Tab-separated table of C-alpha atoms in Angstrom:
chain	number	residue	atom	x	y	z
V	171	MET	CA	33.486	-47.317	63.495
V	172	LYS	CA	36.251	-45.499	62.233
V	173	ASP	CA	36.688	-44.932	58.883
V	174	ARG	CA	33.921	-47.615	58.158
V	175	LEU	CA	31.218	-46.425	55.441
V	176	VAL	CA	27.685	-46.140	56.419
V	177	THR	CA	25.062	-45.289	54.180
V	178	LEU	CA	22.263	-43.551	55.295
V	179	ILE	CA	19.431	-43.865	52.837
V	180	GLY	CA	16.991	-40.588	53.576
V	181	GLY	CA	19.848	-38.988	55.933
V	182	GLY	CA	18.985	-35.622	55.625
V	183	GLY	CA	15.882	-36.466	57.540
V	184	PHE	CA	14.527	-35.374	61.246
V	185	LEU	CA	16.226	-38.843	62.709
V	186	GLY	CA	18.810	-38.883	59.888
V	187	ARG	CA	20.636	-36.307	60.808
V	188	TYR	CA	20.805	-37.109	64.373
V	189	VAL	CA	22.023	-40.980	63.201
V	190	ALA	CA	24.808	-38.995	60.977
V	191	GLN	CA	25.839	-36.719	63.974
V	192	GLU	CA	26.487	-39.984	66.314
V	193	LEU	CA	28.375	-41.448	63.344
V	194	TYR	CA	30.315	-38.225	62.739
V	195	ARG	CA	31.162	-38.614	66.378
V	196	ALA	CA	32.299	-42.339	65.610
V	197	GLY	CA	34.330	-41.647	63.453
V	198	ALA	CA	32.434	-43.051	60.768
V	199	ARG	CA	32.538	-41.881	56.641
V	200	VAL	CA	28.814	-40.849	56.138
V	201	ARG	CA	26.720	-41.356	52.632
V	202	ILE	CA	23.541	-39.592	52.869
V	203	ALA	CA	21.294	-40.828	50.143
V	204	GLN	CA	18.257	-39.248	49.094
V	205	THR	CA	15.845	-37.923	46.161
V	206	ARG	CA	18.083	-34.090	46.803
V	207	PRO	CA	20.736	-34.355	48.201
V	208	ARG	CA	21.407	-30.518	48.058
V	209	ASP	CA	18.329	-30.453	51.085
V	210	ALA	CA	21.120	-32.111	53.291
V	211	TRP	CA	24.334	-30.076	52.533
V	212	PHE	CA	24.303	-28.348	55.557
V	213	LEU	CA	25.073	-31.721	57.300
V	214	LYS	CA	28.705	-31.506	55.877
V	215	THR	CA	29.805	-28.823	58.182
V	216	GLN	CA	28.914	-31.325	60.829
V	217	GLY	CA	31.334	-33.587	60.112
V	218	GLY	CA	35.344	-33.241	59.305
V	219	LEU	CA	36.390	-32.719	55.823
V	220	GLY	CA	35.981	-35.517	53.496
V	221	GLN	CA	33.830	-37.281	55.575
V	222	THR	CA	30.926	-36.733	54.386
V	223	GLN	CA	29.235	-38.033	50.814
V	224	PHE	CA	26.190	-37.347	49.306
V	225	ALA	CA	24.463	-39.829	46.583
V	226	ALA	CA	20.877	-39.296	44.571
V	227	THR	CA	18.833	-42.152	45.348
V	228	ASP	CA	15.200	-42.982	44.251
V	229	THR	CA	14.177	-45.967	46.444
V	230	THR	CA	11.693	-46.641	43.878
V	231	ARG	CA	14.358	-47.597	41.665
V	232	ALA	CA	16.638	-50.957	42.492
V	233	ASP	CA	19.408	-50.029	40.448
V	234	SER	CA	19.254	-46.568	41.829
V	235	VAL	CA	19.856	-47.880	45.221
V	236	ALA	CA	22.477	-50.361	44.507
V	237	ARG	CA	24.684	-47.629	43.439
V	238	ALA	CA	24.301	-45.649	46.287
V	239	ILE	CA	25.120	-48.689	48.501
V	240	GLU	CA	27.752	-50.292	46.631
V	241	GLY	CA	30.872	-49.557	48.613
V	242	SER	CA	29.665	-49.395	51.725
V	243	ASP	CA	30.080	-51.842	54.754
V	244	LEU	CA	26.898	-50.843	56.967
V	245	VAL	CA	23.503	-49.051	55.979
V	246	VAL	CA	20.574	-47.630	57.701
V	247	ASN	CA	17.113	-47.275	55.965
V	248	LEU	CA	15.258	-44.001	57.228
V	249	ALA	CA	13.083	-43.585	54.319
V	250	GLY	CA	9.420	-43.173	55.219
V	251	THR	CA	6.323	-40.940	53.746
V	252	PHE	CA	2.714	-39.948	54.675
V	253	GLY	CA	1.839	-39.355	51.110
V	254	SER	CA	0.132	-41.276	48.290
V	255	ALA	CA	3.554	-43.445	47.668
V	256	MET	CA	3.851	-45.369	51.046
V	257	GLN	CA	3.694	-49.188	49.498
V	258	LYS	CA	6.230	-47.888	47.018
V	259	VAL	CA	8.478	-46.404	49.759
V	260	HIS	CA	7.825	-48.556	52.983
V	261	VAL	CA	7.638	-51.831	50.924
V	262	ASP	CA	9.117	-51.755	47.249
V	263	GLY	CA	11.704	-49.750	48.512
V	264	ALA	CA	12.894	-51.245	51.158
V	265	ARG	CA	12.691	-54.470	49.757
V	266	ASN	CA	15.508	-52.432	47.262
V	267	VAL	CA	17.366	-51.087	50.284
V	268	ALA	CA	17.563	-54.562	52.156
V	269	GLU	CA	19.061	-56.803	48.686
V	270	ALA	CA	21.730	-54.054	47.919
V	271	ALA	CA	22.705	-54.268	51.191
V	272	ARG	CA	22.622	-58.398	51.098
V	273	ASN	CA	24.343	-57.910	47.554
V	274	ALA	CA	26.802	-54.987	48.524
V	275	GLY	CA	28.670	-57.352	51.020
V	276	ALA	CA	27.317	-55.273	54.417
V	277	THR	CA	26.945	-56.575	57.321
V	278	ALA	CA	24.628	-54.542	58.879
V	279	LEU	CA	21.463	-53.247	57.513
V	280	VAL	CA	18.953	-51.329	60.747
V	281	HIS	CA	15.570	-50.482	58.955
V	282	ILE	CA	13.493	-47.973	60.702
V	283	SER	CA	9.839	-48.730	61.442
V	284	ALA	CA	7.002	-47.632	63.460
V	285	ILE	CA	5.221	-48.694	66.404
V	286	GLY	CA	1.618	-49.357	65.370
V	287	ALA	CA	3.125	-51.855	62.365
V	288	ASP	CA	0.656	-54.294	61.494
V	289	SER	CA	-0.005	-55.996	58.681
V	290	ASP	CA	-3.836	-55.909	59.958
V	291	SER	CA	-4.074	-51.911	60.443
V	292	ASP	CA	-6.569	-50.257	59.430
V	293	SER	CA	-4.201	-47.540	57.990
V	294	ALA	CA	-2.065	-47.792	54.928
V	295	TYR	CA	0.363	-46.296	56.815
V	296	GLY	CA	0.374	-49.463	59.321
V	297	ARG	CA	0.280	-52.256	56.958
V	298	SER	CA	2.823	-50.629	54.723
V	299	LYS	CA	5.408	-50.795	57.786
V	300	ALA	CA	4.782	-54.018	58.453
V	301	GLN	CA	5.106	-55.323	55.180
V	302	GLY	CA	7.984	-53.352	54.640
V	303	GLU	CA	9.259	-54.998	57.683
V	304	GLN	CA	9.119	-58.154	56.280
V	305	ALA	CA	10.342	-57.602	52.719
V	306	VAL	CA	13.661	-56.494	54.609
V	307	LEU	CA	14.240	-59.288	56.443
V	308	GLY	CA	12.989	-61.873	53.188
V	309	ALA	CA	16.339	-60.113	51.408
V	310	PHE	CA	18.424	-59.566	54.677
V	311	PRO	CA	17.235	-61.972	57.389
V	312	ASN	CA	19.776	-60.446	60.299
V	313	ALA	CA	18.908	-56.863	59.862
V	314	THR	CA	17.471	-54.719	63.339
V	315	ILE	CA	14.086	-53.563	62.853
V	316	LEU	CA	14.012	-50.549	65.855
V	317	ARG	CA	10.002	-49.460	66.042
V	318	PRO	CA	10.063	-45.811	67.287
V	319	SER	CA	6.741	-44.104	68.661
V	320	VAL	CA	6.513	-40.870	67.718
V	321	MET	CA	9.502	-38.293	68.051
V	322	PHE	CA	10.478	-35.447	69.708
V	323	GLY	CA	13.314	-33.071	69.026
V	324	ARG	CA	13.992	-29.791	68.520
V	325	GLU	CA	13.141	-29.881	64.772
V	326	ASP	CA	10.149	-31.888	65.460
V	327	ALA	CA	7.013	-31.716	63.993
V	328	PHE	CA	5.077	-32.584	66.118
V	329	VAL	CA	5.396	-31.143	69.521
V	330	ASN	CA	6.147	-28.085	67.430
V	331	ARG	CA	3.093	-28.174	65.087
V	332	PHE	CA	0.691	-28.186	68.480
V	333	ALA	CA	2.586	-25.573	69.930
V	334	GLY	CA	2.297	-23.203	67.200
V	335	LEU	CA	-1.332	-23.754	66.640
V	336	ILE	CA	-1.456	-22.650	70.858
V	337	ALA	CA	0.467	-19.603	70.574
V	338	ALA	CA	-1.477	-18.633	67.300
V	339	ALA	CA	-4.998	-19.776	67.967
V	340	PRO	CA	-7.614	-18.198	70.312
V	341	VAL	CA	-8.745	-21.863	70.591
V	342	VAL	CA	-7.743	-25.468	70.124
V	343	PRO	CA	-9.669	-28.271	68.950
V	344	VAL	CA	-8.403	-31.320	69.779
V	345	LEU	CA	-8.705	-34.991	68.043
V	346	ARG	CA	-9.192	-37.914	70.150
V	347	GLY	CA	-8.077	-36.298	73.128
V	348	GLU	CA	-7.728	-39.981	74.869
V	349	ALA	CA	-5.129	-41.212	72.370
V	350	ARG	CA	-2.186	-42.513	74.353
V	351	PHE	CA	1.389	-41.436	72.978
V	352	GLN	CA	4.766	-41.963	74.104
V	353	PRO	CA	7.533	-40.337	72.536
V	354	ALA	CA	10.770	-40.552	71.904
V	355	TYR	CA	13.987	-38.645	71.930
V	356	VAL	CA	14.828	-38.084	68.826
V	357	ALA	CA	18.846	-38.347	69.911
V	358	ASP	CA	17.938	-41.616	71.818
V	359	VAL	CA	16.475	-43.370	68.700
V	360	ALA	CA	19.624	-42.424	66.929
V	361	ALA	CA	22.308	-43.848	69.521
V	362	ALA	CA	20.678	-46.784	69.384
V	363	VAL	CA	20.349	-47.069	65.697
V	364	VAL	CA	24.047	-46.721	66.101
V	365	LYS	CA	24.724	-48.949	69.239
V	366	ALA	CA	22.585	-51.987	66.938
V	367	ILE	CA	24.996	-50.797	63.524
V	368	GLU	CA	27.942	-51.262	65.470
V	369	ASP	CA	27.262	-54.761	67.171
V	370	PRO	CA	24.711	-57.314	64.670
V	371	ALA	CA	25.579	-60.054	66.412
V	372	THR	CA	23.993	-58.349	69.099
V	373	TYR	CA	21.011	-56.744	67.825
V	374	GLY	CA	20.920	-58.275	63.908
V	375	GLY	CA	17.538	-60.462	63.258
V	376	HIS	CA	15.569	-58.482	66.077
V	377	LEU	CA	12.551	-55.900	66.746
V	378	TYR	CA	12.705	-53.149	69.281
V	379	GLU	CA	9.881	-50.790	69.804
V	380	LEU	CA	11.138	-47.378	71.016
V	381	GLY	CA	9.082	-46.004	73.953
V	382	GLY	CA	9.604	-42.418	75.374
V	383	PRO	CA	9.620	-43.218	79.829
V	384	ASP	CA	6.488	-40.779	79.620
V	385	VAL	CA	2.472	-42.461	78.341
V	386	VAL	CA	0.400	-39.098	77.454
V	387	THR	CA	-2.917	-38.760	75.784
V	388	MET	CA	-3.576	-36.493	73.303
V	389	ALA	CA	-5.249	-34.118	75.548
V	390	GLU	CA	-2.551	-34.450	78.393
V	391	LEU	CA	0.132	-33.593	76.173
V	392	HIS	CA	-2.036	-30.347	74.950
V	393	ARG	CA	-2.196	-28.948	78.282
V	394	TRP	CA	1.274	-29.630	79.620
V	395	ILE	CA	2.772	-27.527	76.143
V	396	ALA	CA	0.737	-24.891	77.186
V	397	ALA	CA	2.175	-24.579	80.560
V	398	THR	CA	5.560	-24.988	78.965
V	399	ILE	CA	5.045	-21.697	76.952
V	400	GLY	CA	3.112	-20.044	79.017
V	401	ARG	CA	-0.781	-19.605	77.168
V	402	PRO	CA	-3.616	-19.896	78.204
V	403	ASP	CA	-5.580	-23.936	78.529
V	404	ARG	CA	-7.930	-22.938	75.406
V	405	PHE	CA	-8.969	-26.466	74.344
V	406	VAL	CA	-12.285	-28.062	72.857
V	407	ALA	CA	-12.765	-31.667	72.900
V	408	LEU	CA	-14.230	-32.675	69.193
V	409	PRO	CA	-16.391	-35.269	69.069
V	410	ASP	CA	-14.839	-38.510	66.922
V	411	ALA	CA	-17.897	-38.047	64.388
V	412	LEU	CA	-16.909	-34.793	64.151
V	413	GLY	CA	-12.872	-35.872	63.633
V	414	GLY	CA	-13.723	-38.434	61.311
V	415	LEU	CA	-15.778	-36.041	59.460
V	416	ILE	CA	-12.647	-33.554	58.502
V	417	ALA	CA	-10.198	-36.554	57.569
V	418	THR	CA	-13.022	-37.316	54.971
V	419	PHE	CA	-11.418	-33.991	53.434
V	420	GLY	CA	-7.571	-34.564	54.607
V	421	ALA	CA	-6.584	-35.199	50.570
V	422	LEU	CA	-7.716	-30.875	50.313
V	423	PRO	CA	-4.702	-28.244	50.766
V	424	GLY	CA	-4.382	-27.383	54.078
V	425	ALA	CA	-6.513	-30.129	55.835
V	426	PRO	CA	-5.592	-30.416	59.405
V	427	ILE	CA	-5.221	-34.446	59.116
V	428	THR	CA	-6.038	-37.410	56.529
V	429	ARG	CA	-7.725	-40.281	57.061
V	430	ASP	CA	-4.889	-42.684	57.259
V	431	GLN	CA	-3.463	-39.758	60.097
V	432	TRP	CA	-7.580	-40.705	61.396
V	433	LEU	CA	-7.034	-44.409	61.680
V	434	MET	CA	-3.994	-44.465	63.392
V	435	LEU	CA	-5.209	-41.972	65.679
V	436	GLN	CA	-8.051	-45.050	66.926
V	437	HIS	CA	-5.193	-47.085	67.980
V	438	ASP	CA	-2.556	-46.134	71.040
V	439	ASN	CA	0.952	-44.992	70.070
V	440	VAL	CA	2.878	-47.094	73.053
V	441	ALA	CA	5.548	-49.894	72.871
V	442	ALA	CA	3.948	-53.630	72.992
V	443	ALA	CA	3.801	-55.192	76.839
V	444	GLY	CA	7.198	-57.071	77.216
V	445	SER	CA	8.585	-55.411	74.122
V	446	GLU	CA	12.621	-54.647	73.965
V	447	GLY	CA	13.273	-51.416	74.017
V	448	PHE	CA	15.874	-48.773	74.782
V	449	ALA	CA	16.789	-51.006	77.714
V	450	ALA	CA	18.456	-53.527	75.206
V	451	PHE	CA	21.086	-50.941	74.132
V	452	GLY	CA	21.771	-49.452	77.856
V	453	ILE	CA	19.858	-46.715	76.937
V	454	THR	CA	17.812	-44.513	79.440
V	455	PRO	CA	15.127	-42.719	77.786
V	456	THR	CA	14.645	-38.808	78.027
V	457	PRO	CA	11.543	-37.082	79.434
V	458	LEU	CA	10.093	-34.430	77.192
V	459	ALA	CA	9.964	-31.963	79.897
V	460	THR	CA	13.581	-32.018	80.490
V	461	VAL	CA	14.626	-30.787	76.964
V	462	ALA	CA	11.892	-29.316	75.114
V	463	PRO	CA	11.255	-26.048	77.145
V	464	ALA	CA	14.833	-25.284	76.078
V	465	TRP	CA	13.375	-24.563	71.955
V	466	LEU	CA	9.630	-24.541	73.119
V	467	VAL	CA	10.665	-20.908	74.675
V	468	ARG	CA	10.707	-19.673	71.111
V	469	PHE	CA	6.590	-19.876	71.158
V	470	ARG	CA	5.683	-18.044	74.357
V	471	ARG	CA	4.965	-14.431	74.374
V	472	HIS	CA	7.768	-12.133	73.708
V	473	GLY	CA	9.771	-15.315	72.945
V	474	ARG	CA	12.436	-16.154	76.410
V	475	PHE	CA	11.960	-12.378	77.593
V	476	GLY	CA	8.147	-13.472	78.930
V	477	ARG	CA	6.840	-14.759	82.011
V	478	LEU	CA	5.164	-18.307	82.187
V	479	GLY	CA	1.518	-17.230	82.830
V	480	ALA	CA	1.742	-13.622	81.053
V	481	ALA	CA	-1.250	-12.948	79.483
V	482	ALA	CA	-1.470	-14.114	75.696
């Protein structure tokens, strides 16, 4: 990997920053390509002098993507959205990236999809992710497709979001408490990305579902977070009828969940039986309980000076 140029589409995002750190350690040159490069300038200090480049890129425009990828040895597409532009980003944008990588002569492409990608999915997110995979393989057949489960890490918007609610609210409503997740540590996913891009002869043309070592329900996750931050277990399970009603207003500012996210919650977010995962990369996935308490401490009453079990 030393001195090879790796372009990270969406490299300043949650997963992208961890992939960049892995690449820095491997001695690669890293080009961060995204709509607002200044949002990723914090990565400058994490690599060596001149090791990081930036490119303003609109994945929905083929010419913009081609300019960003020009001269790249390897490409990783991390771009994703939950908004109204899912078709443009997940499908059209993914195709643009794959075509540009092929035309630039890149030797490997890793495309980040998601567990739940399914062309027959009820949700637009699931359908667009599956269509994006098809578009990528149509343009770059030897691409590696990675489908991580919900990812956790210090900067995540999943575990931290729930912890914030539990710390602030006297009672926390829980939607779809029986829905199951297989959370994956973001650093483990980043390690898999770099292993895949280093060895396209082994991993190219394959699909991997990356789930963590534990499968938990939404209700179990809430209880674990409450215990970890020393907050009372005050949860109210909302019936599906009410959850569906709340989701119908998901387009309004401040809505807790969108209609599409509600549809996604109707299905478990776990790796399919028999699918290849972290083991194929020689990675032992990290349990949530071994790393999350280190950053969730800020949600305790009185922070790291608080006592577990203290009244909230």
